[in-house]
Coordinates of C-alpha atoms and ligand atoms in Angstrom, one line a residue:
M1 CA 3.9 -12.6 -17.3
N2 CA 3.8 -11.3 -13.7
L3 CA 4.3 -7.7 -12.7
I4 CA 4.9 -5.7 -9.6
F5 CA 3.0 -2.5 -9.7
I6 CA 4.6 0.4 -7.9
A7 CA 2.9 3.8 -7.8
P8 CA 2.8 6.6 -5.3
P9 CA -0.6 7.6 -3.9
A10 CA -2.8 9.2 -6.6
A11 CA -0.6 8.0 -9.5
G12 CA -3.6 6.2 -11.0
K13 CA -2.8 2.7 -10.0
G14 CA -6.5 1.8 -9.7
T15 CA -7.2 3.1 -13.2
Y16 CA -4.4 1.2 -14.9
S17 CA -4.8 -2.0 -13.0
T18 CA -8.5 -2.1 -14.0
L19 CA -7.6 -1.4 -17.6
L20 CA -5.0 -4.2 -17.6
K21 CA -7.5 -6.5 -16.1
E22 CA -10.3 -5.6 -18.6
H23 CA -8.2 -5.5 -21.7
Y24 CA -5.6 -8.3 -21.1
G25 CA -7.1 -10.4 -18.3
F26 CA -4.4 -9.7 -15.8
N27 CA -5.3 -10.9 -12.3
H28 CA -5.0 -7.9 -10.0
I29 CA -3.6 -8.9 -6.5
S30 CA -3.6 -6.2 -3.9
A31 CA -1.8 -6.7 -0.6
G32 CA -4.5 -4.7 1.1
D33 CA -7.3 -6.9 -0.4
I34 CA -5.4 -10.1 0.6
I35 CA -5.3 -8.9 4.2
R36 CA -9.0 -8.0 4.3
E37 CA -9.9 -11.3 2.6
Q38 CA -8.1 -13.4 5.1
V39 CA -9.5 -11.5 8.0
A40 CA -13.1 -11.9 6.6
L41 CA -12.5 -15.6 6.0
K42 CA -11.4 -16.0 9.6
T43 CA -8.6 -18.3 8.6
E44 CA -5.8 -19.0 11.1
I45 CA -3.6 -16.3 9.6
G46 CA -6.6 -14.0 9.2
N47 CA -7.4 -14.1 12.9
L48 CA -3.7 -13.5 13.7
V49 CA -3.7 -10.5 11.5
K50 CA -6.9 -9.2 12.9
D51 CA -5.4 -9.2 16.4
I52 CA -2.3 -7.4 15.2
I53 CA -4.3 -4.7 13.5
A54 CA -6.6 -4.4 16.6
K55 CA -3.5 -3.7 18.7
G56 CA -2.4 -1.1 16.3
E57 CA 0.8 -3.0 15.4
M58 CA 2.4 -3.5 12.0
I59 CA 2.1 -6.7 10.1
N60 CA 5.6 -8.1 10.0
D61 CA 7.4 -9.3 6.9
D62 CA 7.0 -13.0 7.7
I63 CA 3.3 -12.7 8.1
M64 CA 3.0 -10.6 4.9
A65 CA 5.1 -13.2 3.0
N66 CA 2.8 -15.9 4.4
L67 CA -0.3 -14.0 3.2
I68 CA 1.1 -13.5 -0.3
E69 CA 2.2 -17.1 -0.7
T70 CA -1.2 -18.4 0.5
K71 CA -3.0 -16.2 -2.0
L72 CA -0.7 -17.1 -4.9
K73 CA -1.2 -20.8 -4.3
T74 CA -5.0 -20.4 -4.8
L75 CA -4.5 -18.8 -8.3
D76 CA -4.0 -20.1 -11.7
L77 CA -0.6 -18.7 -12.2
S78 CA -0.5 -19.3 -16.0
I79 CA -2.7 -16.2 -16.1
P80 CA -0.7 -13.0 -16.0
F81 CA -0.9 -11.2 -12.7
M82 CA 0.1 -7.9 -11.1
L83 CA 0.8 -7.5 -7.5
D84 CA 0.4 -4.1 -5.9
G85 CA 1.2 -3.0 -2.4
Y86 CA 3.9 -5.6 -2.1
P87 CA 6.9 -5.9 -1.9
R88 CA 7.5 -2.4 -0.5
K89 CA 10.9 -2.8 1.0
M90 CA 14.0 -4.8 0.4
N91 CA 13.3 -7.5 3.0
Q92 CA 10.0 -8.1 1.3
V93 CA 11.7 -8.2 -2.2
H94 CA 13.8 -11.1 -0.9
D95 CA 10.8 -12.9 0.6
Y96 CA 8.8 -12.4 -2.6
E97 CA 11.6 -13.7 -4.9
R98 CA 11.8 -16.8 -2.7
I99 CA 8.1 -17.4 -2.8
L100 CA 8.1 -17.1 -6.6
K101 CA 11.1 -19.4 -6.9
N102 CA 9.1 -22.1 -5.1
L103 CA 6.4 -21.6 -7.7
N104 CA 8.9 -21.8 -10.5
L105 CA 8.3 -18.1 -11.3
E106 CA 10.3 -15.0 -11.2
V107 CA 9.4 -11.3 -11.4
D108 CA 9.1 -10.4 -15.1
K109 CA 8.6 -6.6 -15.0
V110 CA 8.2 -3.9 -12.4
L111 CA 5.8 -1.2 -13.5
F112 CA 6.6 2.1 -11.8
I113 CA 4.1 4.9 -12.4
D114 CA 6.0 8.1 -11.5
I115 CA 4.3 11.3 -10.5
D116 CA 5.6 14.2 -8.6
K117 CA 4.1 15.3 -5.3
E118 CA 2.4 18.4 -6.6
T119 CA 0.6 16.5 -9.4
G120 CA -0.5 13.9 -6.9
L121 CA -1.7 16.5 -4.5
N122 CA -3.9 18.3 -7.1
R123 CA -5.4 15.0 -8.1
I124 CA -6.3 14.1 -4.5
L125 CA -7.7 17.5 -3.5
G126 CA -9.8 17.8 -6.7
R127 CA -11.5 14.4 -6.3
V128 CA -15.2 14.5 -6.5
S129 CA -17.9 12.0 -7.4
C130 CA -21.5 11.8 -8.3
P131 CA -23.7 10.7 -5.4
I132 CA -26.1 8.9 -7.8
C133 CA -24.1 7.1 -10.5
K134 CA -20.7 7.2 -8.5
K135 CA -18.8 8.4 -11.5
N136 CA -15.5 10.1 -10.5
Y137 CA -14.4 13.5 -11.6
N138 CA -11.6 15.8 -10.8
T139 CA -12.1 19.6 -10.6
L140 CA -8.3 20.2 -10.6
S141 CA -7.4 18.3 -13.7
G142 CA -8.6 19.2 -17.1
Y143 CA -9.2 15.8 -18.5
M144 CA -11.4 14.6 -15.7
A145 CA -13.3 17.9 -15.0
P146 CA -17.1 17.9 -15.2
K147 CA -18.4 19.6 -18.3
E148 CA -20.7 22.0 -16.5
G149 CA -19.7 23.6 -13.2
N150 CA -19.7 21.1 -10.4
L151 CA -22.4 18.9 -11.8
C152 CA -22.4 15.2 -13.0
D153 CA -22.3 15.1 -16.8
D154 CA -25.0 12.4 -16.8
C155 CA -27.2 13.0 -13.7
K156 CA -26.8 16.8 -13.4
V157 CA -26.5 16.7 -9.7
E158 CA -24.0 18.4 -7.5
L159 CA -20.7 16.4 -7.1
V160 CA -19.4 15.7 -3.7
S161 CA -15.8 15.6 -2.4
R162 CA -14.4 12.2 -1.9
T163 CA -11.0 12.7 -0.4
D164 CA -10.2 11.9 3.2
D165 CA -6.8 13.5 2.7
T166 CA -5.6 16.9 3.7
K167 CA -2.6 18.5 2.0
E168 CA -0.4 17.4 5.0
S169 CA -1.6 13.8 5.2
Y170 CA -1.2 13.4 1.4
E171 CA 2.4 14.8 1.6
T172 CA 3.2 12.5 4.5
R173 CA 1.9 9.5 2.7
Y174 CA 3.7 10.4 -0.5
D175 CA 7.0 11.0 1.3
I176 CA 6.8 7.7 3.2
Y177 CA 5.9 5.8 0.0
V178 CA 8.8 7.3 -1.9
S179 CA 11.4 6.7 0.8
E180 CA 10.2 3.1 1.4
T181 CA 10.0 2.0 -2.2
K182 CA 13.0 3.8 -3.5
P183 CA 15.5 0.9 -2.8
V184 CA 13.0 -1.5 -4.4
I185 CA 12.8 0.7 -7.5
E186 CA 16.6 1.0 -7.7
Y187 CA 17.0 -2.8 -7.2
Y188 CA 14.8 -3.6 -10.2
R189 CA 16.3 -0.8 -12.3
N190 CA 19.7 -2.4 -11.8
K191 CA 18.3 -5.8 -12.8
G192 CA 16.9 -4.3 -16.0
K193 CA 13.3 -5.1 -15.0
L194 CA 12.0 -1.6 -14.2
I195 CA 9.5 0.0 -16.5
Q196 CA 9.2 3.7 -15.5
I197 CA 6.2 5.5 -16.9
D198 CA 5.5 9.2 -16.6
G199 CA 2.2 9.2 -14.7
T200 CA 1.5 13.0 -15.0
K201 CA -0.1 12.7 -18.5
D202 CA -3.8 11.9 -19.1
P203 CA -4.8 8.3 -18.4
D204 CA -5.3 7.4 -22.1
T205 CA -1.8 8.4 -23.1
T206 CA -0.3 6.8 -20.1
F207 CA -2.2 3.5 -20.7
K208 CA -1.0 3.5 -24.3
E209 CA 2.5 3.8 -23.1
I210 CA 2.0 0.9 -20.7
E211 CA 0.6 -1.3 -23.4
K212 CA 3.4 -0.5 -25.7
I213 CA 6.2 -1.1 -23.2
L214 CA 4.6 -4.3 -21.9
G215 CA 4.2 -5.4 -25.5
V216 CA 0.6 -6.5 -25.0
N217 CA -1.2 -4.4 -27.6
Ligands
LIG1 ZN1 -24.0 10.8 -12.1

Protein backbone atom coordinates (compact mmCIF):
# COMPACT_ATOMS: atom_id res chain seq x y z
CA MET A 1 0.00 0.00 0.00
CA ASN A 2 1.18 3.52 -0.65
CA LEU A 3 -0.30 6.67 0.75
CA ILE A 4 -0.09 10.37 0.19
CA PHE A 5 -0.30 12.16 3.48
CA ILE A 6 -1.98 15.56 3.39
CA ALA A 7 -2.30 17.63 6.53
CA PRO A 8 -2.30 21.35 7.23
CA PRO A 9 0.36 22.67 9.62
CA ALA A 10 -0.23 21.41 13.20
CA ALA A 11 -2.68 18.67 12.17
CA GLY A 12 -0.47 16.05 13.81
CA LYS A 13 1.21 14.66 10.72
CA GLY A 14 4.41 13.91 12.62
CA THR A 15 2.52 12.00 15.31
CA TYR A 16 0.51 9.83 12.92
CA SER A 17 3.33 9.13 10.52
CA THR A 18 5.46 7.97 13.46
CA LEU A 19 2.64 5.73 14.69
CA LEU A 20 2.09 4.21 11.24
CA LYS A 21 5.79 3.58 11.02
CA GLU A 22 6.09 2.02 14.48
CA HIS A 23 2.93 -0.10 14.36
CA TYR A 24 2.75 -1.12 10.72
CA GLY A 25 6.24 -0.60 9.32
CA PHE A 26 5.31 2.10 6.86
CA ASN A 27 8.24 3.90 5.28
CA HIS A 28 7.80 7.58 5.88
CA ILE A 29 9.07 9.66 2.98
CA SER A 30 9.08 13.39 3.50
CA ALA A 31 9.73 15.74 0.60
CA GLY A 32 11.62 18.07 2.93
CA ASP A 33 13.85 15.22 4.16
CA ILE A 34 14.60 14.12 0.59
CA ILE A 35 15.76 17.61 -0.29
CA ARG A 36 17.99 17.84 2.81
CA GLU A 37 19.35 14.36 2.21
CA GLN A 38 20.37 15.04 -1.39
CA VAL A 39 21.98 18.36 -0.43
CA ALA A 40 23.92 16.62 2.36
CA LEU A 41 25.03 13.81 0.04
CA LYS A 42 26.28 16.42 -2.45
CA THR A 43 24.80 14.51 -5.36
CA GLU A 44 24.49 16.28 -8.71
CA ILE A 45 20.85 17.11 -8.08
CA GLY A 46 21.64 17.93 -4.43
CA ASN A 47 24.18 20.56 -5.49
CA LEU A 48 21.72 22.00 -7.99
CA VAL A 49 19.03 22.25 -5.29
CA LYS A 50 21.50 23.84 -2.89
CA ASP A 51 22.20 26.61 -5.41
CA ILE A 52 18.49 27.17 -5.98
CA ILE A 53 17.83 27.46 -2.26
CA ALA A 54 20.86 29.74 -1.78
CA LYS A 55 19.43 32.09 -4.41
CA GLY A 56 16.10 32.08 -2.56
CA GLU A 57 14.33 30.54 -5.54
CA MET A 58 11.66 27.84 -5.61
CA ILE A 59 12.49 24.27 -6.52
CA ASN A 60 10.53 23.72 -9.72
CA ASP A 61 8.24 20.78 -10.43
CA ASP A 62 10.70 18.97 -12.69
CA ILE A 63 13.42 18.99 -10.06
CA MET A 64 10.99 17.93 -7.34
CA ALA A 65 9.82 15.03 -9.52
CA ASN A 66 13.43 14.03 -10.10
CA LEU A 67 14.14 14.07 -6.36
CA ILE A 68 11.08 11.96 -5.56
CA GLU A 69 11.81 9.46 -8.31
CA THR A 70 15.46 9.15 -7.27
CA LYS A 71 14.41 8.44 -3.68
CA LEU A 72 11.71 5.90 -4.55
CA LYS A 73 14.16 3.94 -6.67
CA THR A 74 16.38 3.42 -3.61
CA LEU A 75 13.54 1.91 -1.55
CA ASP A 76 12.05 -1.55 -1.26
CA LEU A 77 8.63 -0.62 -2.62
CA SER A 78 7.01 -3.84 -1.46
CA ILE A 79 7.02 -2.17 1.97
CA PRO A 80 4.06 0.19 2.39
CA PHE A 81 5.05 3.83 2.25
CA MET A 82 3.56 7.22 2.85
CA LEU A 83 4.73 10.35 1.12
CA ASP A 84 4.29 13.69 2.78
CA GLY A 85 4.89 17.17 1.48
CA TYR A 86 4.38 15.99 -2.10
CA PRO A 87 2.43 16.26 -4.39
CA ARG A 88 1.10 19.62 -3.28
CA LYS A 89 -0.40 20.90 -6.50
CA MET A 90 -1.97 19.44 -9.61
CA ASN A 91 1.15 19.60 -11.81
CA GLN A 92 2.95 17.55 -9.18
CA VAL A 93 0.06 15.06 -9.02
CA HIS A 94 0.52 14.35 -12.72
CA ASP A 95 4.31 14.02 -12.30
CA TYR A 96 3.88 11.69 -9.33
CA GLU A 97 1.40 9.44 -11.09
CA ARG A 98 3.79 9.13 -14.01
CA ILE A 99 6.66 8.24 -11.65
CA LEU A 100 4.54 5.59 -9.94
CA LYS A 101 3.37 4.18 -13.25
CA ASN A 102 7.00 3.65 -14.27
CA LEU A 103 7.42 1.67 -11.06
CA ASN A 104 4.23 -0.33 -11.71
CA LEU A 105 2.47 1.36 -8.82
CA GLU A 106 -0.41 3.72 -8.35
CA VAL A 107 -1.63 5.88 -5.47
CA ASP A 108 -3.70 3.64 -3.21
CA LYS A 109 -5.09 6.12 -0.70
CA VAL A 110 -4.75 9.75 0.18
CA LEU A 111 -4.95 10.39 3.88
CA PHE A 112 -6.19 13.88 4.62
CA ILE A 113 -6.11 15.00 8.25
CA ASP A 114 -8.50 17.90 8.43
CA ILE A 115 -8.24 20.60 11.09
CA ASP A 116 -9.65 24.08 11.19
CA LYS A 117 -7.39 27.09 11.49
CA GLU A 118 -8.32 27.92 15.08
CA THR A 119 -7.54 24.42 16.37
CA GLY A 120 -4.22 24.49 14.54
CA LEU A 121 -3.39 27.89 15.95
CA ASN A 122 -4.05 26.78 19.53
CA ARG A 123 -1.83 23.76 19.04
CA ILE A 124 1.02 25.83 17.66
CA LEU A 125 0.89 28.60 20.21
CA GLY A 126 0.64 26.17 23.15
CA ARG A 127 3.64 24.03 22.15
CA VAL A 128 6.18 23.61 24.91
CA SER A 129 8.79 20.97 25.59
CA CYS A 130 11.04 19.77 28.39
CA PRO A 131 14.59 21.06 28.02
CA ILE A 132 15.92 17.84 29.61
CA CYS A 133 13.97 14.86 28.25
CA LYS A 134 12.58 16.75 25.19
CA LYS A 135 9.04 15.50 25.82
CA ASN A 136 6.41 17.65 24.13
CA TYR A 137 3.43 19.21 25.84
CA ASN A 138 0.73 21.64 24.89
CA THR A 139 -0.59 24.11 27.42
CA LEU A 140 -3.58 24.98 25.20
CA SER A 141 -4.90 21.48 24.64
CA GLY A 142 -6.28 19.34 27.46
CA TYR A 143 -4.88 15.97 26.46
CA MET A 144 -1.29 17.14 26.12
CA ALA A 145 -1.16 19.58 29.00
CA PRO A 146 1.43 19.00 31.74
CA LYS A 147 -0.03 17.60 34.98
CA GLU A 148 1.37 20.33 37.22
CA GLY A 149 1.58 23.96 36.14
CA ASN A 150 4.23 24.46 33.52
CA LEU A 151 6.48 21.60 34.65
CA CYS A 152 7.63 18.42 32.93
CA ASP A 153 5.70 15.45 34.41
CA ASP A 154 8.90 13.42 34.69
CA CYS A 155 11.74 15.91 35.23
CA LYS A 156 9.78 18.59 37.14
CA VAL A 157 11.59 21.39 35.32
CA GLU A 158 10.06 24.43 33.67
CA LEU A 159 8.85 23.77 30.10
CA VAL A 160 10.03 26.01 27.30
CA SER A 161 8.13 27.32 24.31
CA ARG A 162 9.09 25.66 21.05
CA THR A 163 7.17 27.54 18.44
CA ASP A 164 8.77 29.80 15.87
CA ASP A 165 5.32 30.78 14.75
CA THR A 166 3.39 33.89 15.50
CA LYS A 167 -0.37 33.96 15.01
CA GLU A 168 0.11 35.77 11.69
CA SER A 169 2.76 33.43 10.32
CA TYR A 170 0.72 30.36 11.26
CA GLU A 171 -2.39 31.77 9.60
CA THR A 172 -0.45 32.58 6.45
CA ARG A 173 1.07 29.10 6.30
CA TYR A 174 -2.34 27.52 6.91
CA ASP A 175 -4.06 29.57 4.20
CA ILE A 176 -1.34 28.86 1.64
CA TYR A 177 -1.46 25.16 2.45
CA VAL A 178 -5.22 24.96 2.10
CA SER A 179 -5.39 26.90 -1.17
CA GLU A 180 -2.47 24.97 -2.69
CA THR A 181 -3.61 21.48 -1.78
CA LYS A 182 -7.36 21.94 -2.24
CA PRO A 183 -7.33 20.93 -5.93
CA VAL A 184 -5.25 17.86 -5.00
CA ILE A 185 -7.74 16.89 -2.31
CA GLU A 186 -10.69 17.34 -4.67
CA TYR A 187 -8.95 15.35 -7.40
CA TYR A 188 -8.46 12.33 -5.16
CA ARG A 189 -11.91 12.71 -3.64
CA ASN A 190 -13.37 12.42 -7.15
CA LYS A 191 -11.27 9.32 -7.75
CA GLY A 192 -12.65 7.74 -4.57
CA LYS A 193 -9.19 7.56 -3.00
CA LEU A 194 -9.50 10.26 -0.38
CA ILE A 195 -9.73 9.35 3.28
CA GLN A 196 -10.73 12.40 5.27
CA ILE A 197 -10.11 12.24 9.01
CA ASP A 198 -11.24 14.76 11.60
CA GLY A 199 -7.94 15.83 13.13
CA THR A 200 -9.41 17.95 15.91
CA LYS A 201 -9.90 15.01 18.28
CA ASP A 202 -7.24 13.63 20.62
CA PRO A 203 -4.43 11.70 18.91
CA ASP A 204 -5.47 8.25 20.24
CA THR A 205 -8.98 8.57 18.84
CA THR A 206 -7.72 9.96 15.56
CA PHE A 207 -5.15 7.21 15.16
CA LYS A 208 -7.79 4.52 15.83
CA GLU A 209 -9.86 6.03 13.05
CA ILE A 210 -6.88 5.99 10.72
CA GLU A 211 -6.21 2.31 11.52
CA LYS A 212 -9.82 1.39 10.97
CA ILE A 213 -10.18 3.21 7.69
CA LEU A 214 -6.89 1.88 6.33
CA GLY A 215 -7.90 -1.61 7.42
CA VAL A 216 -4.53 -2.22 9.06
CA ASN A 217 -5.61 -3.05 12.64
ZN1 LIG B 1 11.34 16.07 31.08
